[in-house]
Amino acid sequence: MDMLSNRNERILQILYRANGFVTSHEIAEQLGISVRTVQYTLRDLEDWARKEQVRLEIKPKLGIRLLDKEKAVGFFTQTAEQNENFLSGETRVWISILSVLNGIDGTRVVTLMQKFQASKTTVLKDLAKAESYFEERSLKLQRTRNGLLLPLEEKARRKEMLEVIHRNFPVEALAEYIFSSDYTLVSHSGNERQKAIWNFFDMHKLKELKEGMYYILEALGMQFGDMAFIDNLLWVLITLGRVQKGQYLPRDEKADPDRFPTEYRVVQETIQSLEQKYRLQFPEQEVRYLAYRIAVSQKAGNAETGSRCFVNEFLEILNDICRKEFNRSLSENPEVVQNLKIHLQMALQRARYGITSYNPLLDKIRTQYPMSYLISETAAHSFERQKQVQLSADEVAYIATYVELALGELEERENSKIYRAVVVCSMGFATSKILSLKIENEFPNIRVIDQLSVALIPRYDFTAIDLVFSTVDVRVMLAKPMLLINPMLTGEDVRRINEYLLADSGEKLKKMQYQQILELLNRKEAADKNEVARGIRSIMGITGGESKLKTLLELMPQKFCQAGVEAETWEEGVWIAAEPLIREQYIRESYICEIIRVNREYNNFYLMGEELSMPHAAPSAGVLRLAFSMATLKKPVKVPARNGKTAEVRVILILAAVDTKQHAGALEEVADIFDRQDAVERLLNSQSSENLYKVFQEISGNFLDAEMKKTEDTKW
């Protein structure tokens, strides 16, 4: 067997990892060599492949691909998974970002060249992308004799490192690893980028650090939500690495042990065990900060008097907005208000002490619950002006789920249920409750009797439970059937739940349904296929197949779409985008005036991501009929985003909602479309309104086709 040269093996690994053809330019970019060198090397690789009977396919303009992947693996001296120095461009950029964040005196180009086994040109390109990432986060790199330096206070530096982890690891994956002892390690099952980041942080230590966190909570009689548990655990991991490098937090007067004496004592005991295990010493300020971080992260407990006052004031602001806009009060749902109070106690303490709380559902909440998010964001802006306490977008989204739950139109049903179920969700009480209500509304034969965090599973009695719905893969922890679903309950989730219920039906029920279906088919009046489908769904208890919700195509005809409009300001763009709705008497001018008023008063630009602004207000402001209108901008309009950042708005989508429910399906489409950059670019590249609508039809149609296929699969 002929041995592969190092360069040939690396090219073969690129081909092995690719899903299709790879061009010489792409190979050159990844290896940091010239295209000509790649072409010379490929000739040798072709000769080797013929001798070893490994099939390669070469096509002009498309490139080269590997056909015998399984056979090729046997020729690697190191597998792609094991070769830490062989990384894709995207992975190199993230590791470069982390190297800069974790650096002390500066990150040198030559160090990264050695680490990645890449050319200087390649590393400089990676660093340019890393620099753009930092600029987006309002951080500026400095060039020194020792290399690239990021001047950043230590606490902020650790927050940025935590942000990188969250950007690359779904919370569900982390929760599954942390809380499930038998879960396959992310370091083995994740993608290349995740594996590289996993190794960078030595994340296998999470398992052992978890025991220390459990000890703290048990000693204090505390309870964390899953997200708080994960974030604090990751913080300890990052802190451990920084202390090992001799990098410490500065003293913080807020972290006074006299304010958290019990927490300080227990954390100190836990830190001592870490010091012994890793043979290092934690400075006093590190112990103090971790103690106060633990104290303000608890799910419930003794909040400071100041925080309780802040909670009441925030709730008053929130209630005023709800009464003004919806003529409703949060107090109509006391259970939700009580849980919101508990959440706000901790949220406001975190905000006062600069502790961030990551919300993985931020974008989905903003899109699917726009009214509730607007109310919460408006309250947060007002509170910030009055009390100089800033709530992050992540925290606002958490509050929005409580508002949605309190004011939403979902109602618990009292019908007799066949299945007793629990919902396991890491996203907090409000999200779990909404998810439970959605399940019960879709399936009248399911009764959700409880909502659990993953951490509570080992201590929960599942004896009387028939079915578990979970947003986290916890099958190894359960002796009950489990269905893995999304926190927002998608159409695919409904389809799979239907499949399970049908498969789990008793034989007697199946026979009865079979007879009923035969009777239905024998009726002369039931000749229409749709009528037959509706009848079958009714017989079989399938309620999710027919939706009363409007699609985006139904709510936004061509006359409501405008391409390449010129607007100097965001306000001008909003008026232009809304003009068709005003002209066709779907909204009054007062509706846009209210949007502009909120913008001027609270500096709210209704941002949904980086490029989309979706202005909306309460129906009472002047909505006559449900609709959307869209305008793409010829030139982006720069607007302030949260946390001192700037966004470039390229699309303005006006939502005119008549209630909180009928537009939900369309919003799901909006989230799907604007989550795909290729779809956004196609919309922006449309040269006319007619072409814009045609592209929009195609994009939205593809989404609907996919949903219809799921529905058809469910029906038949």
XYZ file of C-alpha atoms in Angstrom:
716
model
C 0.000 0.000 0.000
C 1.471 3.347 -1.058
C 1.725 5.956 1.666
C 0.119 9.335 1.151
C 2.216 12.466 1.512
C 1.153 14.804 4.320
C -0.297 17.321 1.844
C -2.122 14.632 -0.140
C -3.605 13.235 3.064
C -4.862 16.656 4.076
C -6.468 17.160 0.653
C -8.029 13.710 0.886
C -9.434 14.665 4.297
C -10.969 17.803 2.764
C -12.644 15.664 0.114
C -13.749 13.183 2.768
C -15.485 15.863 4.806
C -17.130 17.598 1.846
C -20.710 16.814 0.820
C -19.988 17.280 -2.897
C -17.426 18.744 -5.261
C -14.569 20.908 -3.967
C -12.715 23.402 -6.157
C -8.945 23.979 -6.236
C -9.535 27.483 -4.881
C -11.411 26.099 -1.854
C -8.649 23.578 -1.156
C -6.004 26.296 -1.501
C -7.913 28.516 0.942
C -8.153 25.784 3.566
C -4.527 24.683 3.255
C -3.044 28.148 2.866
C -1.213 27.290 -0.359
C -1.471 28.501 -3.954
C -3.996 27.141 -6.455
C -1.120 26.053 -8.695
C 0.405 24.019 -5.843
C -2.996 22.378 -5.275
C -3.230 21.456 -8.964
C 0.247 19.881 -8.926
C -0.588 17.973 -5.759
C -3.884 16.715 -7.212
C -1.999 15.038 -10.072
C -0.067 12.988 -7.536
C -3.280 12.262 -5.638
C -4.964 10.999 -8.838
C -2.050 8.645 -9.517
C -2.220 7.336 -5.974
C -6.016 6.869 -6.177
C -5.742 4.792 -9.373
C -3.166 2.500 -7.772
C -5.197 2.025 -4.607
C -8.542 1.813 -6.475
C -10.021 4.782 -4.617
C -12.442 6.551 -6.939
C -12.161 10.295 -7.520
C -14.490 12.252 -9.799
C -13.265 15.416 -11.525
C -15.553 17.755 -13.441
C -14.602 21.086 -15.069
C -15.886 24.135 -13.145
C -17.300 21.901 -10.384
C -14.017 20.557 -8.988
C -13.181 17.174 -7.472
C -15.017 14.825 -5.129
C -14.284 11.581 -3.331
C -16.624 8.660 -4.163
C -15.136 5.920 -1.931
C -15.185 7.668 1.445
C -15.228 4.573 3.639
C -12.316 3.043 1.754
C -10.290 6.268 1.910
C -10.443 6.443 5.731
C -8.145 3.441 5.978
C -5.312 5.417 4.371
C -5.377 8.268 6.913
C -2.566 8.206 9.439
C -4.815 10.442 11.482
C -8.582 10.654 11.063
C -10.170 14.001 10.420
C -11.510 13.916 13.962
C -8.098 13.281 15.476
C -6.107 15.770 13.435
C -6.389 18.894 15.564
C -4.189 20.925 13.254
C -6.400 20.380 10.245
C -9.326 22.758 10.571
C -11.768 24.432 8.226
C -11.687 28.195 7.695
C -14.752 28.795 9.891
C -13.285 26.772 12.757
C -9.912 28.556 12.491
C -11.695 31.915 12.818
C -13.493 30.867 16.018
C -10.302 29.453 17.540
C -8.515 32.686 16.563
C -11.249 34.661 18.374
C -10.810 32.515 21.465
C -7.014 32.790 21.268
C -7.293 36.584 21.293
C -9.796 36.510 24.182
C -7.652 34.088 26.166
C -4.380 35.875 25.399
C -2.389 37.842 27.938
C 0.232 39.957 26.188
C -1.080 39.485 22.664
C -1.753 36.799 20.069
C 1.044 36.397 17.506
C 0.457 35.461 13.884
C 3.320 32.969 13.941
C 1.740 31.176 16.914
C -1.494 30.681 14.979
C 0.479 29.608 11.886
C 2.081 26.848 13.936
C -1.197 25.935 15.650
C -3.141 25.594 12.379
C -0.183 24.539 10.172
C -1.305 27.262 7.786
C 0.397 30.014 5.796
C 0.748 33.590 6.968
C -1.727 34.722 4.295
C -4.364 32.265 5.551
C -3.905 33.271 9.191
C -4.117 36.980 8.333
C -7.382 36.367 6.481
C -8.730 34.474 9.512
C -7.706 37.311 11.829
C -9.408 39.868 9.570
C -12.665 37.928 10.017
C -12.039 37.695 13.757
C -11.512 41.451 13.853
C -14.876 41.966 12.082
C -16.541 39.792 14.723
C -15.115 41.960 17.502
C -16.131 45.165 15.706
C -19.719 43.887 15.489
C -19.579 43.580 19.268
C -18.130 47.105 19.610
C -14.701 45.771 20.572
C -11.481 47.094 19.032
C -8.308 45.050 18.552
C -4.906 46.674 19.044
C -1.728 45.751 17.228
C 1.348 45.580 19.420
C 4.854 44.196 19.092
C 3.597 40.982 20.672
C 0.710 40.640 18.242
C -3.034 41.318 18.427
C -4.282 42.520 21.789
C -7.866 43.006 22.985
C -7.940 45.592 25.802
C -10.796 44.308 27.909
C -11.578 44.114 31.618
C -11.352 40.548 32.912
C -15.034 40.083 33.723
C -16.058 41.308 30.256
C -13.439 39.032 28.707
C -14.965 35.982 30.404
C -18.450 37.071 29.298
C -17.216 37.180 25.711
C -15.763 33.683 26.037
C -19.112 32.489 27.406
C -20.824 34.112 24.404
C -18.579 32.129 22.009
C -19.630 28.857 23.668
C -23.317 29.744 23.381
C -22.930 30.757 19.738
C -21.455 27.390 18.852
C -23.286 24.941 21.121
C -27.068 24.574 21.235
C -28.232 24.797 24.835
C -29.990 21.454 24.385
C -26.678 19.765 23.558
C -25.009 21.214 26.649
C -27.965 20.264 28.849
C -27.976 16.731 27.506
C -24.288 16.333 28.254
C -24.337 17.978 31.672
C -27.496 16.397 33.075
C -27.399 12.977 31.384
C -24.593 10.817 32.660
C -24.809 8.396 29.734
C -24.991 11.008 27.018
C -22.408 10.700 24.253
C -19.718 13.293 24.688
C -20.045 16.355 22.503
C -16.325 16.025 21.878
C -17.076 12.790 20.039
C -20.457 13.483 18.474
C -20.302 17.188 17.618
C -19.111 18.816 14.423
C -15.529 19.904 13.796
C -16.062 23.439 15.117
C -17.682 22.200 18.329
C -14.921 19.665 18.895
C -12.230 22.316 18.497
C -13.958 24.666 20.966
C -14.610 21.733 23.312
C -10.888 20.962 23.399
C -9.961 24.646 23.756
C -11.919 24.904 27.012
C -11.268 21.348 28.297
C -15.042 21.009 28.516
C -14.825 17.390 29.685
C -14.262 18.990 33.107
C -17.928 20.028 33.188
C -18.941 16.634 34.519
C -16.729 16.863 37.585
C -17.458 20.567 38.129
C -21.166 19.719 38.090
C -20.796 17.807 41.350
C -19.377 20.904 42.990
C -22.341 22.955 41.757
C -24.777 20.362 43.121
C -23.003 20.529 46.482
C -23.395 24.334 46.559
C -27.106 24.200 45.754
C -27.837 21.435 48.275
C -25.839 23.146 51.042
C -27.709 26.404 50.419
C -31.109 24.815 49.840
C -31.216 26.623 46.505
C -32.701 25.743 43.165
C -31.455 26.891 39.736
C -33.290 26.836 36.465
C -31.437 24.776 33.843
C -30.125 27.849 32.017
C -28.771 29.396 35.235
C -27.161 26.073 36.157
C -25.474 25.761 32.748
C -24.295 29.379 32.636
C -22.814 29.269 36.139
C -21.123 25.957 35.404
C -19.591 27.344 32.200
C -18.498 30.435 34.129
C -16.660 28.251 36.662
C -14.997 26.353 33.786
C -13.834 29.589 32.137
C -12.720 30.980 35.514
C -10.662 27.854 36.190
C -8.816 28.289 32.904
C -8.160 31.979 33.495
C -6.915 31.450 37.047
C -4.550 28.766 35.750
C -3.137 31.459 33.438
C -2.742 33.865 36.350
C -5.582 36.158 35.219
C -7.880 37.351 38.003
C -10.954 39.506 38.465
C -10.426 42.928 40.027
C -11.924 43.631 43.420
C -15.633 44.459 43.265
C -17.310 46.301 46.138
C -20.668 44.794 45.134
C -19.312 41.349 45.888
C -19.169 41.973 49.631
C -19.263 38.642 51.552
C -21.223 40.363 54.336
C -24.144 40.666 51.905
C -24.038 36.948 51.007
C -22.399 35.305 54.053
C -23.894 31.827 53.648
C -23.227 31.703 49.911
C -19.674 32.921 50.504
C -18.963 30.182 53.075
C -20.280 27.339 50.888
C -18.555 28.602 47.729
C -15.307 28.982 49.666
C -15.507 25.308 50.693
C -16.097 24.268 47.080
C -13.236 26.433 45.790
C -10.869 24.835 48.304
C -11.569 21.418 46.785
C -10.823 22.809 43.312
C -7.572 24.321 44.600
C -6.469 20.940 45.911
C -7.461 19.088 42.759
C -5.817 21.482 40.292
C -2.983 22.688 42.561
C -3.668 26.369 42.228
C -4.927 29.188 44.389
C -8.025 31.299 43.810
C -7.657 34.910 44.963
C -10.219 36.233 47.440
C -12.004 38.353 44.805
C -12.696 35.247 42.695
C -14.386 33.517 45.647
C -16.412 36.628 46.452
C -17.600 37.143 42.886
C -18.645 33.515 42.440
C -20.551 33.683 45.745
C -22.510 36.723 44.685
C -23.093 35.293 41.234
C -24.608 32.184 42.833
C -26.729 34.326 45.149
C -28.361 36.328 42.330
C -28.875 33.325 40.039
C -31.216 31.315 42.244
C -34.630 30.453 40.918
C -36.347 31.747 44.007
C -35.285 32.906 47.397
C -34.359 35.898 49.446
C -34.047 38.802 47.091
C -32.629 42.089 48.373
C -35.133 44.666 49.561
C -34.027 47.012 46.806
C -34.667 44.347 44.214
C -38.179 43.694 45.547
C -38.944 47.412 45.236
C -37.561 47.395 41.703
C -39.781 44.418 40.857
C -42.913 46.209 41.995
C -41.993 49.325 40.055
C -41.240 47.330 36.913
C -44.527 45.424 37.206
C -46.377 48.719 37.582
C -44.816 50.009 34.351
C -45.595 46.718 32.600
C -49.204 46.764 33.809
C -49.700 50.364 32.710
C -48.638 49.457 29.162
C -50.886 46.358 29.130
C -53.898 48.348 30.328
C -53.258 51.152 27.857
C -52.672 48.961 24.810
C -54.905 45.939 25.476
C -57.242 47.023 28.241
C -55.994 43.953 30.130
C -54.149 43.479 33.376
C -51.447 40.971 34.214
C -53.213 40.360 37.526
C -55.892 38.380 35.667
C -53.471 35.444 35.897
C -52.071 35.429 39.468
C -50.002 32.250 38.982
C -48.133 33.804 36.063
C -47.643 37.094 37.944
C -46.161 35.276 40.925
C -43.691 33.407 38.731
C -42.902 36.622 36.871
C -42.141 38.327 40.207
C -39.697 35.564 41.108
C -38.044 35.827 37.708
C -37.839 39.635 37.870
C -36.247 39.566 41.328
C -33.321 37.626 39.954
C -33.288 39.322 36.541
C -33.062 42.816 38.024
C -30.372 41.743 40.475
C -28.389 40.219 37.600
C -28.784 43.453 35.624
C -27.646 45.616 38.559
C -24.557 43.451 39.023
C -23.706 43.065 35.341
C -24.434 39.321 35.129
C -25.758 38.246 31.754
C -28.434 35.597 31.217
C -28.368 33.877 27.829
C -31.715 33.201 26.103
C -31.405 30.761 23.177
C -34.980 31.546 22.059
C -34.447 35.305 21.741
C -35.020 35.573 17.992
C -37.968 33.169 17.985
C -39.681 34.977 20.860
C -39.250 38.340 19.138
C -40.756 36.922 15.961
C -43.531 34.707 17.287
C -44.641 36.912 20.201
C -44.092 40.407 18.749
C -46.768 42.159 20.821
C -45.588 40.646 24.085
C -41.964 41.404 23.216
C -42.870 44.987 22.290
C -44.701 45.474 25.620
C -41.766 44.003 27.559
C -39.153 45.967 25.626
C -41.086 49.210 26.025
C -41.333 48.595 29.786
C -37.598 47.792 29.915
C -36.711 51.040 28.097
C -38.912 53.068 30.436
C -37.453 51.348 33.496
C -33.930 51.958 32.236
C -34.611 55.691 31.900
C -36.098 55.902 35.377
C -33.742 53.615 37.322
C -30.583 53.408 35.141
C -30.834 49.610 35.168
C -30.501 48.080 31.702
C -32.110 44.757 30.886
C -30.541 42.873 27.989
C -32.544 41.662 24.999
C -32.162 38.138 26.400
C -33.827 39.167 29.672
C -36.567 41.088 27.816
C -37.376 37.937 25.832
C -37.769 35.932 29.058
C -40.186 38.566 30.384
C -42.080 38.490 27.075
C -42.916 34.803 27.542
C -44.607 35.636 30.853
C -46.540 38.482 29.228
C -47.589 36.181 26.391
C -48.733 33.606 28.894
C -50.648 36.172 30.959
C -52.332 37.975 28.053
C -52.410 35.290 25.386
C -55.542 33.581 24.159
C -54.438 30.061 24.989
C -56.751 28.468 27.549
C -56.420 25.288 29.534
C -59.053 22.723 28.669
C -61.006 20.627 31.129
C -61.805 17.767 28.747
C -61.017 14.261 29.903
C -57.543 13.265 28.828
C -56.241 9.924 27.681
C -52.523 10.654 28.211
C -51.034 12.153 31.386
C -47.882 13.981 30.323
C -45.106 16.206 31.649
C -43.067 18.751 29.712
C -39.304 18.921 30.279
C -37.863 22.230 29.136
C -34.687 24.143 30.000
C -36.096 27.548 29.024
C -37.982 28.497 32.182
C -41.525 28.406 33.567
C -43.240 30.653 31.028
C -41.864 28.938 27.927
C -42.661 25.523 29.434
C -46.218 26.594 30.272
C -46.882 27.988 26.792
C -45.482 24.807 25.258
C -47.797 22.744 27.490
C -50.855 24.766 26.480
C -49.969 24.465 22.797
C -49.733 20.684 23.136
C -53.120 20.529 24.884
C -54.706 22.762 22.265
C -53.403 20.578 19.454
C -54.236 17.284 21.192
C -57.369 17.193 23.387
C -56.468 13.656 24.483
C -53.276 14.865 26.205
C -53.235 16.412 29.656
C -49.960 18.080 30.673
C -49.943 17.881 34.459
C -46.492 19.341 35.168
C -43.490 21.231 33.795
C -39.979 20.200 34.808
C -36.424 21.385 34.420
C -33.888 18.724 33.463
C -32.209 19.023 36.830
C -35.409 17.919 38.623
C -35.844 14.683 36.653
C -33.899 12.395 39.051
C -36.155 13.461 41.950
C -39.505 13.375 40.111
C -42.061 10.558 40.490
C -43.113 9.432 36.990
C -45.326 6.577 38.192
C -48.603 8.123 37.013
C -47.108 9.629 33.828
C -47.826 8.143 30.403
C -45.700 10.361 28.193
C -42.836 12.857 28.471
C -42.346 15.754 26.065
C -38.831 17.152 26.267
C -36.793 19.845 24.519
C -33.667 18.026 25.700
C -32.725 14.420 24.902
C -33.112 12.805 28.336
C -34.141 9.287 27.286
C -31.355 7.676 29.280
C -32.772 9.220 32.445
C -36.357 8.016 31.943
C -38.305 4.801 32.155
C -41.201 6.410 30.281
C -41.789 7.081 26.568
C -40.261 10.404 25.534
C -40.844 12.588 22.483
C -38.159 15.161 21.650
C -39.802 18.453 20.559
C -38.872 22.098 19.977
C -39.530 24.740 22.651
C -41.895 26.576 20.243
C -43.725 23.415 18.963
C -43.275 23.226 15.196
C -45.429 21.565 12.560
C -42.932 18.703 12.472
C -43.425 18.214 16.232
C -47.222 17.977 15.728
C -46.705 15.404 12.974
C -44.456 13.196 15.133
C -46.783 13.407 18.144
C -49.648 12.333 15.891
C -47.570 9.420 14.649
C -46.854 8.326 18.214
C -50.482 8.578 19.317
C -51.638 6.609 16.294
C -49.012 3.929 16.827
C -49.877 3.735 20.517
C -53.619 3.363 19.947
C -55.202 0.160 21.245
C -56.320 -2.573 18.863
C -59.974 -2.089 19.806
C -59.788 1.607 18.978
C -58.134 0.886 15.634
C -60.902 -1.529 14.662
C -63.577 0.963 15.666
C -61.889 3.706 13.672
C -61.536 1.365 10.702
C -65.276 0.701 10.691
C -66.047 4.405 10.981
C -63.742 5.220 8.083
C -65.385 2.535 5.909
C -68.772 4.036 6.659
C -67.461 7.473 5.749
C -66.064 6.277 2.415
C -69.357 4.520 1.547
C -71.355 7.701 1.877
C -72.259 9.129 -1.494
C -72.105 12.697 -0.234
C -68.518 12.264 0.880
C -67.036 12.255 -2.568
C -64.756 15.232 -2.024
C -61.221 14.229 -1.011
C -60.827 17.134 1.431
C -64.122 16.260 3.091
C -63.003 12.655 3.452
C -59.671 13.837 4.914
C -61.457 16.031 7.439
C -63.723 13.136 8.364
C -60.808 10.761 8.888
C -58.974 13.299 11.031
C -62.091 13.768 13.136
C -62.553 10.006 13.605
C -58.925 9.493 14.550
C -58.767 12.492 16.869
C -56.223 14.415 14.795
C -56.793 18.100 15.468
C -53.558 19.615 14.222
C -54.129 19.042 10.513
C -56.475 21.945 9.905
C -55.268 25.357 10.843
C -57.323 28.522 11.061
C -54.179 30.582 10.915
C -53.454 32.696 7.866
C -50.328 32.169 5.763
C -47.911 34.955 4.868
C -48.899 34.684 1.187
C -52.537 35.230 2.130
C -51.731 38.255 4.244
C -49.265 40.006 1.919
C -50.443 40.253 -1.727
C -48.301 41.829 -4.443
C -49.792 45.276 -3.966
C -48.279 45.321 -0.453
C -44.713 44.657 -1.656
C -42.258 47.374 -2.704
C -38.699 46.833 -3.937
C -35.695 49.128 -3.690
C -37.406 52.094 -2.060
C -35.305 55.130 -1.176
C -35.440 56.265 2.431
C -33.015 58.542 4.244
C -34.244 57.525 7.696
C -35.900 54.563 9.355
C -39.002 56.669 10.023
C -39.316 57.544 6.326
C -38.910 53.861 5.418
C -41.717 52.889 7.806
C -44.134 55.408 6.250
C -43.276 54.201 2.730
C -43.660 50.521 3.695
C -47.021 51.258 5.346
C -48.445 53.377 2.512
C -50.205 50.448 0.706
C -51.886 49.368 3.965
C -53.139 52.911 4.554
C -54.271 53.310 0.931
C -56.216 50.012 0.962
C -57.708 50.845 4.371
C -56.102 48.020 6.325
C -54.719 50.473 8.868
C -55.230 54.097 9.801
C -52.420 56.636 9.792
C -52.781 56.687 13.570
C -51.268 53.173 13.651
C -47.998 54.375 12.104
C -48.069 57.483 14.289
C -48.171 55.187 17.322
C -45.215 53.178 15.980
C -43.233 56.394 15.453
C -44.238 57.672 18.912
C -42.934 54.497 20.591
C -39.749 54.778 18.552
C -39.144 58.392 19.594
C -40.039 57.819 23.222
C -38.251 54.530 23.781
C -35.725 54.372 20.910
C -37.309 51.095 19.762
C -36.634 50.146 16.134
C -38.432 46.780 16.273
C -35.333 44.888 15.148
C -35.660 41.186 14.333
C -32.044 40.229 13.749
C -29.456 42.271 11.881
C -31.363 43.457 8.789
C -35.104 43.186 9.424
C -37.243 45.765 11.195
C -40.842 44.677 11.878
C -42.733 47.674 13.277
C -46.081 46.950 14.953
C -48.343 48.346 17.622
C -51.464 47.358 19.498
C -54.551 46.742 17.317
C -56.326 49.584 19.143
C -53.891 52.074 17.586
C -55.636 51.806 14.227
C -55.703 48.283 12.725
C -58.764 47.619 10.548
C -57.787 44.308 8.928
C -55.034 41.725 9.402
C -52.173 42.158 6.912
C -48.435 42.524 6.284
C -46.599 44.910 3.968
C -42.937 44.766 2.960
C -40.428 47.215 1.541
C -36.805 46.492 0.697
C -34.482 49.496 0.936
C -32.177 50.599 -1.865
C -29.607 51.609 0.744
C -29.526 50.269 4.306
C -30.596 52.612 7.082
C -28.338 52.593 10.142
C -30.157 52.506 13.474
C -28.966 52.038 17.059
C -29.290 48.518 18.410
C -29.068 47.429 22.032
C -25.862 47.510 24.027
C -24.383 50.372 22.010
C -24.315 48.498 18.703
C -25.514 49.629 15.260
C -27.778 47.671 12.917
C -28.229 48.196 9.171
C -31.907 47.791 8.306
C -32.475 46.519 4.755
C -36.056 45.254 4.997
C -39.059 46.842 6.719
C -41.994 44.529 7.345
C -45.126 46.189 8.734
C -47.338 43.918 10.847
C -50.966 44.951 11.285
C -52.377 42.434 13.763
C -56.004 42.285 14.915
C -55.255 39.972 17.864
C -52.430 37.901 19.308
C -53.155 34.685 17.452
C -54.308 34.856 13.815
C -50.925 35.983 12.479
C -48.922 33.316 14.358
C -48.535 31.020 11.349
C -47.355 33.869 9.150
C -44.801 34.893 11.775
C -43.413 31.373 11.720
C -42.853 31.844 7.984
C -41.204 35.223 8.590
C -38.811 33.610 11.071
C -38.018 30.820 8.620
C -37.431 33.131 5.644
C -35.328 35.761 7.398
C -33.268 33.133 9.181
C -31.837 32.115 5.787
C -29.356 34.607 4.373
C -29.718 33.231 0.841
C -33.461 33.974 0.934
C -32.858 37.500 2.264
C -30.310 38.210 -0.469
C -32.736 37.038 -3.170
C -35.371 39.430 -1.848
C -32.894 42.308 -1.684
C -31.609 41.660 -5.213
C -35.105 41.994 -6.718
C -35.119 44.966 -9.061
C -38.877 45.552 -9.191
C -41.879 45.087 -6.944
C -43.243 42.454 -9.335
C -39.994 40.514 -9.206
C -39.843 40.929 -5.419
C -43.274 39.391 -5.049
C -42.415 36.581 -7.473
C -39.305 35.720 -5.440
C -41.302 36.028 -2.236
C -43.946 33.657 -3.633
C -41.298 31.098 -4.468
C -39.548 31.334 -1.090
C -42.782 31.279 0.883
C -44.176 28.556 -1.365
C -41.195 26.316 -0.617
C -41.850 26.794 3.090
C -45.543 25.975 2.660
C -44.793 22.945 0.471
C -42.582 21.556 3.216
C -45.281 22.157 5.822
C -47.983 20.671 3.573
C -45.917 17.559 3.020
C -45.660 17.135 6.777
C -49.420 17.621 7.081
C -50.160 15.140 4.302
C -47.900 12.601 5.942
C -49.897 13.114 9.114
C -53.277 12.846 7.373
C -52.713 9.588 5.540
